[in-house]
Short mmCIF file of C-alpha atoms in Angstrom, two decimals:
data_model
loop_
_atom_site.label_atom_id
_atom_site.label_comp_id
_atom_site.label_asym_id
_atom_site.label_seq_id
_atom_site.Cartn_x
_atom_site.Cartn_y
_atom_site.Cartn_z
CA MET A 1 8.44 13.88 -24.49
CA THR A 2 11.46 13.44 -26.62
CA GLU A 3 14.31 11.17 -26.14
CA TYR A 4 16.00 13.51 -24.56
CA SER A 5 13.07 13.79 -21.89
CA ALA A 6 12.48 10.82 -18.86
CA GLN A 7 9.22 10.42 -16.47
CA MET A 8 10.12 8.85 -13.60
CA VAL A 9 8.23 7.70 -10.95
CA LEU A 10 10.62 5.88 -7.89
CA LEU A 11 9.24 2.99 -5.76
CA GLY A 12 10.61 1.95 -2.83
CA ASP A 13 10.38 -1.45 -1.22
CA PRO A 14 6.74 -3.10 -1.32
CA GLN A 15 7.06 -6.17 0.79
CA MET A 16 4.84 -8.72 -0.77
CA GLU A 17 3.87 -11.00 2.07
CA GLY A 18 2.64 -13.81 0.95
CA ASP A 19 1.62 -18.29 2.46
CA HIS A 20 3.75 -16.96 6.08
CA LYS A 21 0.69 -14.14 6.93
CA ALA A 22 -2.35 -16.25 5.20
CA ASN A 23 -1.48 -18.35 6.84
CA ARG A 24 -2.20 -16.62 9.75
CA GLY A 25 -6.80 -17.06 9.61
CA LEU A 26 -8.77 -14.97 8.83
CA ASP A 27 -7.00 -11.61 9.73
CA GLY A 28 -4.00 -12.50 7.77
CA ARG A 29 -5.77 -13.53 4.79
CA TYR A 30 -7.77 -10.09 4.38
CA ASN A 31 -3.40 -8.31 5.18
CA VAL A 32 -2.19 -9.35 2.25
CA TRP A 33 -5.90 -8.93 0.12
CA PHE A 34 -6.04 -5.85 1.64
CA ASN A 35 -2.02 -4.63 0.58
CA ASP A 36 -2.63 -5.99 -2.82
CA ASN A 37 -5.04 -4.30 -3.21
CA TYR A 38 -3.36 -0.77 -1.56
CA PHE A 39 0.04 -1.10 -3.90
CA ARG A 40 -3.63 -1.80 -6.60
CA HIS A 41 -5.18 1.10 -5.96
CA ILE A 42 -1.34 3.31 -5.52
CA VAL A 43 -0.16 1.65 -9.41
CA SER A 44 -3.91 2.83 -10.68
CA ASN A 45 -3.13 5.62 -9.90
CA ILE A 46 0.44 6.15 -10.66
CA ASP A 47 -1.33 5.31 -14.90
CA TYR A 48 -4.45 7.53 -14.71
CA TYR A 49 -3.19 10.14 -13.45
CA LEU A 50 1.13 10.33 -15.17
CA ALA A 51 0.78 8.24 -17.54
CA PRO A 52 5.07 7.89 -17.11
CA SER A 53 7.45 6.58 -19.37
CA HIS A 54 9.69 4.34 -16.42
CA VAL A 55 8.45 3.36 -12.64
CA VAL A 56 11.54 1.81 -11.39
CA VAL A 57 11.20 -0.77 -8.13
CA LEU A 58 14.09 0.38 -5.67
CA GLY A 59 14.39 -3.42 -3.93
CA ASP A 60 12.73 -6.16 -0.88
CA LEU A 61 9.39 -6.66 -4.22
CA PHE A 62 8.24 -9.73 -1.59
CA SER A 63 9.24 -9.68 1.98
CA SER A 64 12.00 -13.22 2.28
CA GLN A 65 14.15 -13.95 0.98
CA ASN A 66 13.78 -17.70 1.62
CA LEU A 67 10.71 -18.09 -0.39
CA GLY A 68 10.88 -21.81 -1.72
CA ASP A 69 10.00 -21.35 -5.68
CA ASN A 70 6.06 -22.10 -4.95
CA GLU A 71 5.70 -19.69 -3.10
CA PHE A 72 7.91 -16.97 -4.98
CA ASN A 73 5.55 -17.73 -8.21
CA LYS A 74 2.61 -17.34 -6.28
CA ARG A 75 3.81 -13.61 -5.13
CA VAL A 76 5.30 -13.01 -8.94
CA GLY A 77 2.39 -13.15 -9.63
CA ARG A 78 0.79 -11.68 -7.79
CA TYR A 79 3.60 -8.48 -7.74
CA SER A 80 2.35 -9.35 -12.22
CA SER A 81 -1.20 -8.43 -11.17
CA ILE A 82 -0.48 -5.58 -9.22
CA PHE A 83 1.79 -3.57 -11.86
CA GLU A 84 -0.49 -4.98 -14.61
CA PRO A 85 -2.54 -1.22 -14.96
CA LEU A 86 1.00 0.06 -16.67
CA ARG A 87 0.44 -2.10 -19.56
CA ASN A 88 -2.31 1.44 -20.59
CA HIS A 89 0.80 3.14 -22.10
CA HIS A 90 2.99 1.03 -21.79
CA THR A 91 4.94 2.50 -18.78
CA VAL A 92 8.29 0.60 -18.87
CA LEU A 93 8.76 -1.28 -15.72
CA ILE A 94 12.90 -1.50 -13.94
CA ASN A 95 12.95 -4.21 -11.02
CA VAL A 96 15.76 -3.65 -8.95
CA THR A 97 17.11 -6.24 -7.22
CA GLY A 98 17.08 -6.44 -2.42
CA ASN A 99 18.39 -7.70 0.80
CA HIS A 100 14.38 -9.67 1.05
CA ASP A 101 14.96 -10.85 -2.43
CA ILE A 102 18.15 -11.84 -2.63
CA GLY A 103 19.52 -11.78 0.64
CA TYR A 104 22.58 -10.32 1.52
CA GLY A 105 26.67 -11.60 1.44
CA ASN A 106 26.40 -14.98 1.71
CA GLU A 107 23.09 -15.58 0.81
CA ALA A 108 23.15 -14.67 -2.49
CA SER A 109 23.12 -16.97 -4.30
CA LYS A 110 23.54 -17.49 -7.80
CA ARG A 111 20.40 -20.42 -7.69
CA LYS A 112 18.31 -17.33 -6.28
CA ILE A 113 19.76 -14.42 -8.18
CA THR A 114 18.81 -16.87 -11.66
CA ARG A 115 15.19 -16.90 -10.47
CA PHE A 116 14.74 -13.00 -10.33
CA GLU A 117 15.84 -12.52 -12.85
CA ASN A 118 14.33 -14.76 -14.65
CA ALA A 119 11.15 -12.87 -13.29
CA PHE A 120 12.17 -9.21 -13.26
CA GLY A 121 15.10 -8.97 -15.16
CA ARG A 122 18.89 -8.74 -14.90
CA VAL A 123 20.50 -7.76 -11.38
CA ASN A 124 22.80 -5.45 -13.58
CA ASP A 125 21.70 -4.08 -16.70
CA LYS A 126 22.13 -0.07 -18.13
CA TRP A 127 19.54 1.83 -20.27
CA PHE A 128 19.59 4.85 -22.18
CA ILE A 129 16.68 7.27 -20.99
CA GLY A 130 16.33 10.53 -21.35
CA GLY A 131 20.30 11.20 -22.56
CA HIS A 132 21.49 9.44 -19.61
CA ILE A 133 23.12 6.14 -18.64
CA PHE A 134 20.39 4.69 -16.14
CA ALA A 135 22.59 1.97 -14.71
CA VAL A 136 21.39 -0.79 -12.21
CA PHE A 137 23.32 -3.15 -9.67
CA ASN A 138 22.99 -5.57 -7.30
CA SER A 139 24.97 -3.92 -3.94
CA MET A 140 24.07 -6.34 -2.27
CA VAL A 141 27.41 -8.45 -2.66
CA LEU A 142 29.37 -5.34 -3.25
CA ASP A 143 30.79 -5.42 0.72
CA ASP A 144 30.65 -9.86 1.58
CA THR A 145 31.86 -12.72 -0.30
CA PRO A 146 29.41 -15.19 -1.43
CA ILE A 147 29.20 -18.65 -1.20
CA ASP A 148 29.16 -18.02 -5.38
CA THR A 149 32.00 -15.34 -5.93
CA GLN A 150 30.69 -14.33 -9.82
CA VAL A 151 28.20 -13.28 -8.24
CA LYS A 152 30.14 -10.13 -6.65
CA ASP A 153 32.03 -10.58 -9.09
CA GLU A 154 30.00 -10.02 -11.57
CA THR A 155 28.45 -6.84 -9.72
CA TRP A 156 32.23 -5.43 -9.29
CA GLN A 157 32.56 -5.56 -12.67
CA PHE A 158 29.98 -3.98 -14.36
CA LEU A 159 30.69 -0.99 -12.39
CA ARG A 160 34.01 -1.46 -13.55
CA ASP A 161 32.82 -0.80 -17.38
CA LEU A 162 29.96 1.45 -16.64
CA ALA A 163 32.81 3.89 -15.45
CA GLU A 164 35.05 3.71 -18.30
CA GLU A 165 32.14 3.48 -20.50
CA ARG A 166 30.78 7.81 -18.43
CA LYS A 167 35.07 8.74 -19.46
CA SER A 168 35.01 7.96 -22.93
CA SER A 169 31.45 8.94 -23.57
CA GLY A 170 30.39 11.92 -21.03
CA ILE A 171 26.50 10.23 -20.93
CA PRO A 172 25.80 11.38 -17.43
CA ILE A 173 24.79 8.55 -14.73
CA VAL A 174 22.17 7.89 -12.73
CA LEU A 175 22.39 4.75 -10.57
CA ALA A 176 19.53 2.31 -9.15
CA THR A 177 19.91 0.50 -6.05
CA HIS A 178 18.55 -1.00 -2.89
CA ILE A 179 21.28 -0.31 -0.31
CA PRO A 180 21.81 3.45 -0.23
CA LEU A 181 25.37 5.25 0.69
CA PHE A 182 27.70 5.47 3.23
CA LYS A 183 27.02 8.54 5.69
CA ASN A 184 28.90 10.64 7.94
CA TYR A 185 25.96 12.43 10.32
CA THR A 186 26.65 14.84 12.87
CA GLN A 187 26.04 15.04 15.68
CA HIS A 188 23.79 18.39 14.02
CA ASP A 189 21.98 15.99 11.36
CA LEU A 190 20.66 12.86 14.35
CA VAL A 191 17.90 15.71 15.36
CA SER A 192 14.88 13.55 17.37
CA ASN A 193 11.77 16.46 15.46
CA PRO A 194 13.40 17.33 12.34
CA THR A 195 10.71 20.77 12.16
CA GLU A 196 13.22 22.31 14.47
CA GLN A 197 15.89 22.21 12.70
CA GLN A 198 17.27 24.95 10.72
CA GLN A 199 17.03 23.72 6.99
CA PRO A 200 19.64 24.35 4.39
CA THR A 201 19.01 26.97 1.39
CA ILE A 202 20.85 26.79 -1.16
CA ASN A 203 20.75 28.84 -4.69
CA ASN A 204 23.75 28.68 -7.11
CA THR A 205 26.40 27.63 -4.76
CA THR A 206 28.78 24.66 -3.97
CA THR A 207 30.01 23.30 -1.70
CA ASP A 208 33.02 20.86 -0.51
CA GLU A 209 30.34 19.83 2.91
CA SER A 210 28.58 16.79 2.73
CA GLN A 211 24.98 16.83 4.46
CA PRO A 212 20.98 16.44 3.79
CA ILE A 213 19.66 18.56 2.16
CA ASN A 214 16.26 18.10 4.35
CA ASN A 215 14.25 17.08 6.89
CA GLU A 216 11.29 15.23 5.91
CA MET A 217 7.92 18.21 6.94
CA LYS A 218 5.06 18.36 5.79
CA GLU A 219 2.79 17.99 2.28
CA SER A 220 3.42 20.02 -0.10
CA SER A 221 3.66 20.67 -4.06
CA SER A 222 6.45 21.65 -5.15
CA SER A 223 9.40 19.95 -5.73
CA LEU A 224 13.15 20.81 -5.84
CA LYS A 225 14.43 21.31 -9.29
CA ILE A 226 18.31 21.29 -10.10
CA THR A 227 20.06 21.33 -12.97
CA SER A 228 23.27 20.41 -14.96
CA THR A 229 25.99 20.87 -17.95
CA LYS A 230 27.79 17.81 -19.41
CA ASN A 231 30.26 16.54 -18.48
CA THR A 232 29.94 19.06 -15.05
CA LYS A 233 28.15 18.29 -11.15
CA PRO A 234 24.94 19.25 -10.55
CA THR A 235 23.74 22.41 -8.93
CA ILE A 236 21.14 22.67 -6.81
CA VAL A 237 19.31 25.75 -7.31
CA ASP A 238 16.36 28.08 -6.36
CA HIS A 239 16.13 25.87 -3.15
CA SER A 240 14.12 28.79 -0.60
CA ASN A 241 10.61 25.87 -0.17
CA MET A 242 12.34 23.28 -0.18
CA LYS A 243 11.04 23.07 3.66
CA ASP A 244 8.01 22.44 1.66
CA SER A 245 8.34 20.27 -0.81
CA ILE A 246 9.26 17.45 1.40
CA PRO A 247 6.19 15.53 3.43
CA PHE A 248 7.14 15.17 7.30
CA HIS A 249 5.36 11.37 7.95
CA PHE A 250 6.33 11.38 11.48
CA ASN A 251 10.16 10.38 11.95
CA ALA A 252 13.09 12.71 11.13
CA MET A 253 14.99 11.79 7.21
CA CYS A 254 18.77 11.20 7.41
CA ILE A 255 19.02 10.16 10.55
CA GLU A 256 19.32 6.40 10.71
CA PRO A 257 23.12 5.38 11.43
CA TYR A 258 25.60 3.35 10.00
CA ILE A 259 25.09 -0.14 10.91
CA VAL A 260 26.97 -3.78 10.16
CA HIS A 261 25.26 -6.89 12.15
CA ARG A 262 27.45 -10.11 11.27
CA SER A 263 27.78 -13.64 11.52
CA GLY A 264 31.31 -14.94 11.92
CA ASP A 265 33.10 -14.03 8.37
CA HIS A 266 29.72 -12.65 6.65
CA ILE A 267 27.29 -9.58 6.48
CA LYS A 268 24.05 -10.68 7.68
CA GLU A 269 22.08 -6.87 8.12
CA GLN A 270 23.56 -3.66 7.24
CA THR A 271 21.51 -0.25 6.60
CA MET A 272 24.63 1.50 4.22
CA LEU A 273 26.98 0.27 1.70
CA SER A 274 30.73 0.72 3.55
CA GLN A 275 33.01 3.84 2.63
CA GLU A 276 35.40 3.03 0.77
CA THR A 277 32.26 1.07 -1.61
CA THR A 278 30.46 4.05 -1.48
CA GLN A 279 34.18 6.11 -2.48
CA PHE A 280 34.56 4.00 -5.95
CA ILE A 281 31.05 4.37 -7.37
CA LEU A 282 31.60 8.44 -6.05
CA ASP A 283 34.16 8.09 -7.28
CA GLU A 284 34.91 6.17 -10.77
CA LEU A 285 31.23 6.47 -11.91
CA GLN A 286 30.22 10.51 -10.43
CA PRO A 287 26.63 9.30 -10.87
CA GLU A 288 24.89 12.92 -11.15
CA PHE A 289 21.81 10.89 -9.36
CA ILE A 290 21.86 7.41 -7.51
CA VAL A 291 18.73 7.02 -6.08
CA ASN A 292 17.67 3.89 -4.16
CA GLY A 293 15.42 1.98 -0.74
CA HIS A 294 15.66 -0.52 2.39
CA ASP A 295 15.29 1.95 5.04
CA HIS A 296 11.94 2.29 4.96
CA ASP A 297 11.98 6.57 5.86
CA GLY A 298 13.45 7.82 2.62
CA CYS A 299 16.34 10.80 3.02
CA ILE A 300 17.86 13.51 0.02
CA TYR A 301 21.18 14.03 1.14
CA ARG A 302 23.61 15.48 -1.48
CA HIS A 303 27.76 13.67 -0.88
CA ASN A 304 30.38 16.21 -1.26
CA ASN A 305 31.52 15.47 -5.59
CA LYS A 306 27.77 17.44 -6.15
CA THR A 307 26.20 13.63 -6.18
CA VAL A 308 22.12 14.10 -5.68
CA GLU A 309 20.79 11.06 -3.11
CA TYR A 310 17.38 10.09 -3.42
CA THR A 311 16.27 7.25 -0.51
CA ILE A 312 12.82 7.05 -2.01
CA ARG A 313 10.33 6.15 1.50
CA SER A 314 8.20 2.92 1.30
CA MET A 315 5.04 2.65 -0.85
CA MET A 316 4.32 -0.34 2.63
CA GLY A 317 0.76 1.19 3.87
CA GLY A 318 2.35 1.86 7.59
CA PHE A 319 4.26 4.07 6.13
CA GLY A 320 1.83 6.37 3.68
CA GLY A 321 2.36 4.32 0.50
CA TYR A 322 4.50 6.66 -1.15
CA SER A 323 6.16 7.24 -3.99
CA ALA A 324 8.76 9.70 -5.80
CA LEU A 325 8.34 12.06 -9.84
CA PHE A 326 11.69 12.33 -11.19
CA GLU A 327 11.68 13.94 -14.04
CA ILE A 328 14.95 14.60 -16.50
CA HIS A 329 13.68 17.55 -19.24
CA PRO A 330 16.89 18.98 -21.69
CA ASN A 331 17.67 23.03 -22.14
CA ASP A 332 17.74 22.99 -25.55
CA GLU A 333 17.60 20.67 -29.14
CA GLN A 334 20.91 19.49 -28.45
CA ALA A 335 20.92 18.77 -25.68
CA THR A 336 23.27 19.86 -24.10
CA SER A 337 22.02 20.40 -20.42
CA PHE A 338 19.16 19.37 -18.45
CA SER A 339 17.67 20.58 -15.36
CA TYR A 340 15.45 17.75 -13.14
CA SER A 341 12.96 17.88 -11.05
CA TYR A 342 11.99 15.68 -7.95
CA LYS A 343 8.22 15.32 -6.25
CA ILE A 344 7.53 13.11 -3.27
CA CYS A 345 4.02 12.20 -3.28
CA PRO A 346 2.18 10.50 -0.30
CA PHE A 347 -0.74 8.46 -0.41
CA VAL A 348 -2.43 7.31 2.92
CA GLU A 349 -1.38 5.10 5.13
CA THR A 350 -3.53 1.61 5.58
CA LYS A 351 -4.04 2.20 9.34
CA TYR A 352 -6.78 5.09 8.86
CA ILE A 353 -8.23 3.14 5.55
CA ASN A 354 -9.03 -0.01 8.07
CA ILE A 355 -10.33 2.85 10.68
CA SER A 356 -12.35 4.33 7.81
CA PHE A 357 -13.39 0.99 6.89
CA GLY A 358 -13.78 0.33 10.72
CA VAL A 359 -16.03 3.76 11.29
CA SER A 360 -17.77 2.52 7.84
CA ALA A 361 -19.03 -1.00 8.49
CA ALA A 362 -20.52 0.24 12.10
CA ILE A 363 -23.39 2.85 10.69
CA ILE A 364 -24.06 0.20 8.09
CA GLY A 365 -24.27 -1.81 11.02
CA LEU A 366 -25.95 0.39 13.48
CA PHE A 367 -28.36 1.17 10.23
CA LEU A 368 -29.56 -2.42 9.87
CA LEU A 369 -29.47 -2.91 13.52
CA PHE A 370 -32.06 0.32 13.63
CA ASN A 371 -34.09 -0.97 10.80
CA LEU A 372 -33.77 -4.40 11.43
CA ILE A 373 -35.48 -3.38 14.50
CA ARG A 374 -37.71 -1.24 12.82
CA LEU A 375 -39.20 -3.75 10.99
CA LEU A 376 -39.61 -5.97 13.65
CA TRP A 377 -41.63 -4.05 15.72
CA TYR A 378 -43.68 -3.14 12.38
CA SER A 379 -44.07 -6.75 12.29
CA SER A 380 -45.29 -8.00 15.88
CA LYS A 381 -47.43 -4.17 15.54
CA GLN A 382 -49.64 -6.46 12.30
CA LEU A 383 -49.65 -9.49 14.16
CA TYR A 384 -51.09 -8.11 17.18
CA GLN A 385 -53.62 -6.66 15.34
CA TYR A 386 -54.41 -9.30 13.49
CA LEU A 387 -54.63 -11.84 16.87
CA ASN A 388 -56.01 -9.09 18.19
CA GLY A 389 -58.98 -8.16 14.77
CA LYS A 390 -59.51 -12.57 15.45
CA LYS A 391 -60.43 -12.54 18.72
CA TYR A 392 -62.82 -9.82 18.19
CA ILE A 393 -64.44 -12.09 15.46
CA SER A 394 -64.32 -15.10 17.82
CA ILE A 395 -65.51 -12.91 20.14
CA ILE A 396 -68.66 -11.50 18.12
CA ILE A 397 -69.02 -15.11 15.89
CA LEU A 398 -68.81 -15.99 19.61
CA TYR A 399 -71.24 -14.25 20.97
CA PHE A 400 -73.82 -14.42 18.42
CA LYS A 401 -73.79 -18.06 18.26
CA SER A 402 -74.47 -18.41 22.13
CA LYS A 403 -77.26 -15.58 21.47
CA LYS A 404 -78.83 -19.12 19.12
CA ASN A 405 -78.41 -21.02 21.87
CA ILE A 406 -79.61 -18.74 24.41
CA ASN A 407 -82.61 -18.49 21.97
CA ASN A 408 -83.22 -22.55 20.93
CA ASN A 409 -82.93 -23.06 24.58
CA LYS A 410 -85.87 -20.28 24.54
CA LYS A 411 -87.50 -21.86 22.43
CA TYR A 412 -86.93 -24.97 23.60
CA ASN A 413 -87.87 -24.32 27.42
CA ASN A 414 -91.26 -23.31 25.55
CA ILE A 415 -91.53 -26.25 23.57
CA ASN A 416 -91.92 -28.32 26.95
CA ILE A 417 -93.65 -25.74 28.33
CA ASN A 418 -96.12 -26.62 26.12
CA ASN A 419 -96.04 -30.18 26.26
CA ASN A 420 -96.34 -30.34 30.58
CA ASN A 421 -99.68 -28.02 29.87
CA ILE A 422 -100.54 -29.55 27.32
CA LYS A 423 -99.37 -32.91 29.57
CA LYS A 424 -101.54 -31.31 31.52
CA TYR A 425 -103.94 -30.86 29.67
CA ASN A 426 -104.76 -34.18 29.06
CA ILE A 427 -104.01 -34.77 32.71
CA ASN A 428 -107.80 -33.14 33.92
CA ASN A 429 -109.66 -34.30 30.59
CA ASN A 430 -109.15 -37.78 32.44
CA LYS A 431 -109.93 -37.06 35.79
CA SER A 432 -112.83 -35.50 34.06
CA SER A 433 -114.24 -38.22 32.35
CA LYS A 434 -113.59 -40.58 34.60
CA LYS A 435 -116.11 -38.07 36.85
CA TYR A 436 -118.84 -38.00 34.70
CA ASP A 437 -118.56 -41.53 34.36
#
């Protein structure tokens, strides 16, 4: 792998839980323990089989933005343990902040952001990766005014500086954030069963229409390949098999509408960035790609300026433990153009693991019960035979004792008879003596 290539694994929304779930008793503690090991197994497999250059976690690292410092630090420790296998190959871990990490809008205080940055790195940052500027930014504060306006100003200034750098250097940009960009879905896009929708086929063609590239389909090992030349927009090629490249996981992709919930004048929740913010990012930064999380279901969408947006399905067990592999490769030694590939990698839903645990436990339990019954039956049989053996011995002993007693009685009776005979003889003798006297 050269300096102009990269192999990234993208992870969405782990949302690690902690004391709130653990305090629910044994079931809650098991849930926390199970999810930690589930995530660690995913990360261990990523490290062992892929050894990527970078792993990017696209926000919502934790499950609550209102954690106390003590619980926050506990989860940081658990999080570090989960991603510890990446150190084997010196994989760079990049963490993006999400709404469950610092909150939306005015919830995203400077204190929360500083705490996050001390643990996971800056919320607005950039690297030179694979011949591209790879930048992360804090999308939680773009459409609202936080209590501390400095955090919003810093993010907007970061984006403006990034736009100037792209214009002056001509280096292509890949963006990573948490909240997806605005999408204006048509009724045709909002399908309840994505397997019934006709999939677009794009081969070396371009169009001015924004559209979802695909819905989430059945698992396949094929991938989406894109080529791009510096200072130009990417053209999607080799797309005829895209229908099979994205796993269908019982949820349609690219159907979540634009929703903003407010509390007074402030944003409480939003599914996408505003149209104005999205337009600034697309027009001024003109990223080749943008990757994000947040909606949990996932989406692949091509905007009208040809920027391709990958919304990564959540790595949580209830969503199948998904990850995505994004690769950058130069087409020549001078890196005047690049090829990209993107592949979705599902794991398995936790419910199936729990079912397998339950079935295995039931089989083991029945096996142990069967053998316990056999052991008890065998022991009782041996005990019965032992007791019967003692009974027979007792009967024999009693028999001989009784026989001995009978013999003794007979001897005693004979002695008595003899004694009686002697007595009778003496009496008769006495009588005879008196007669002759």
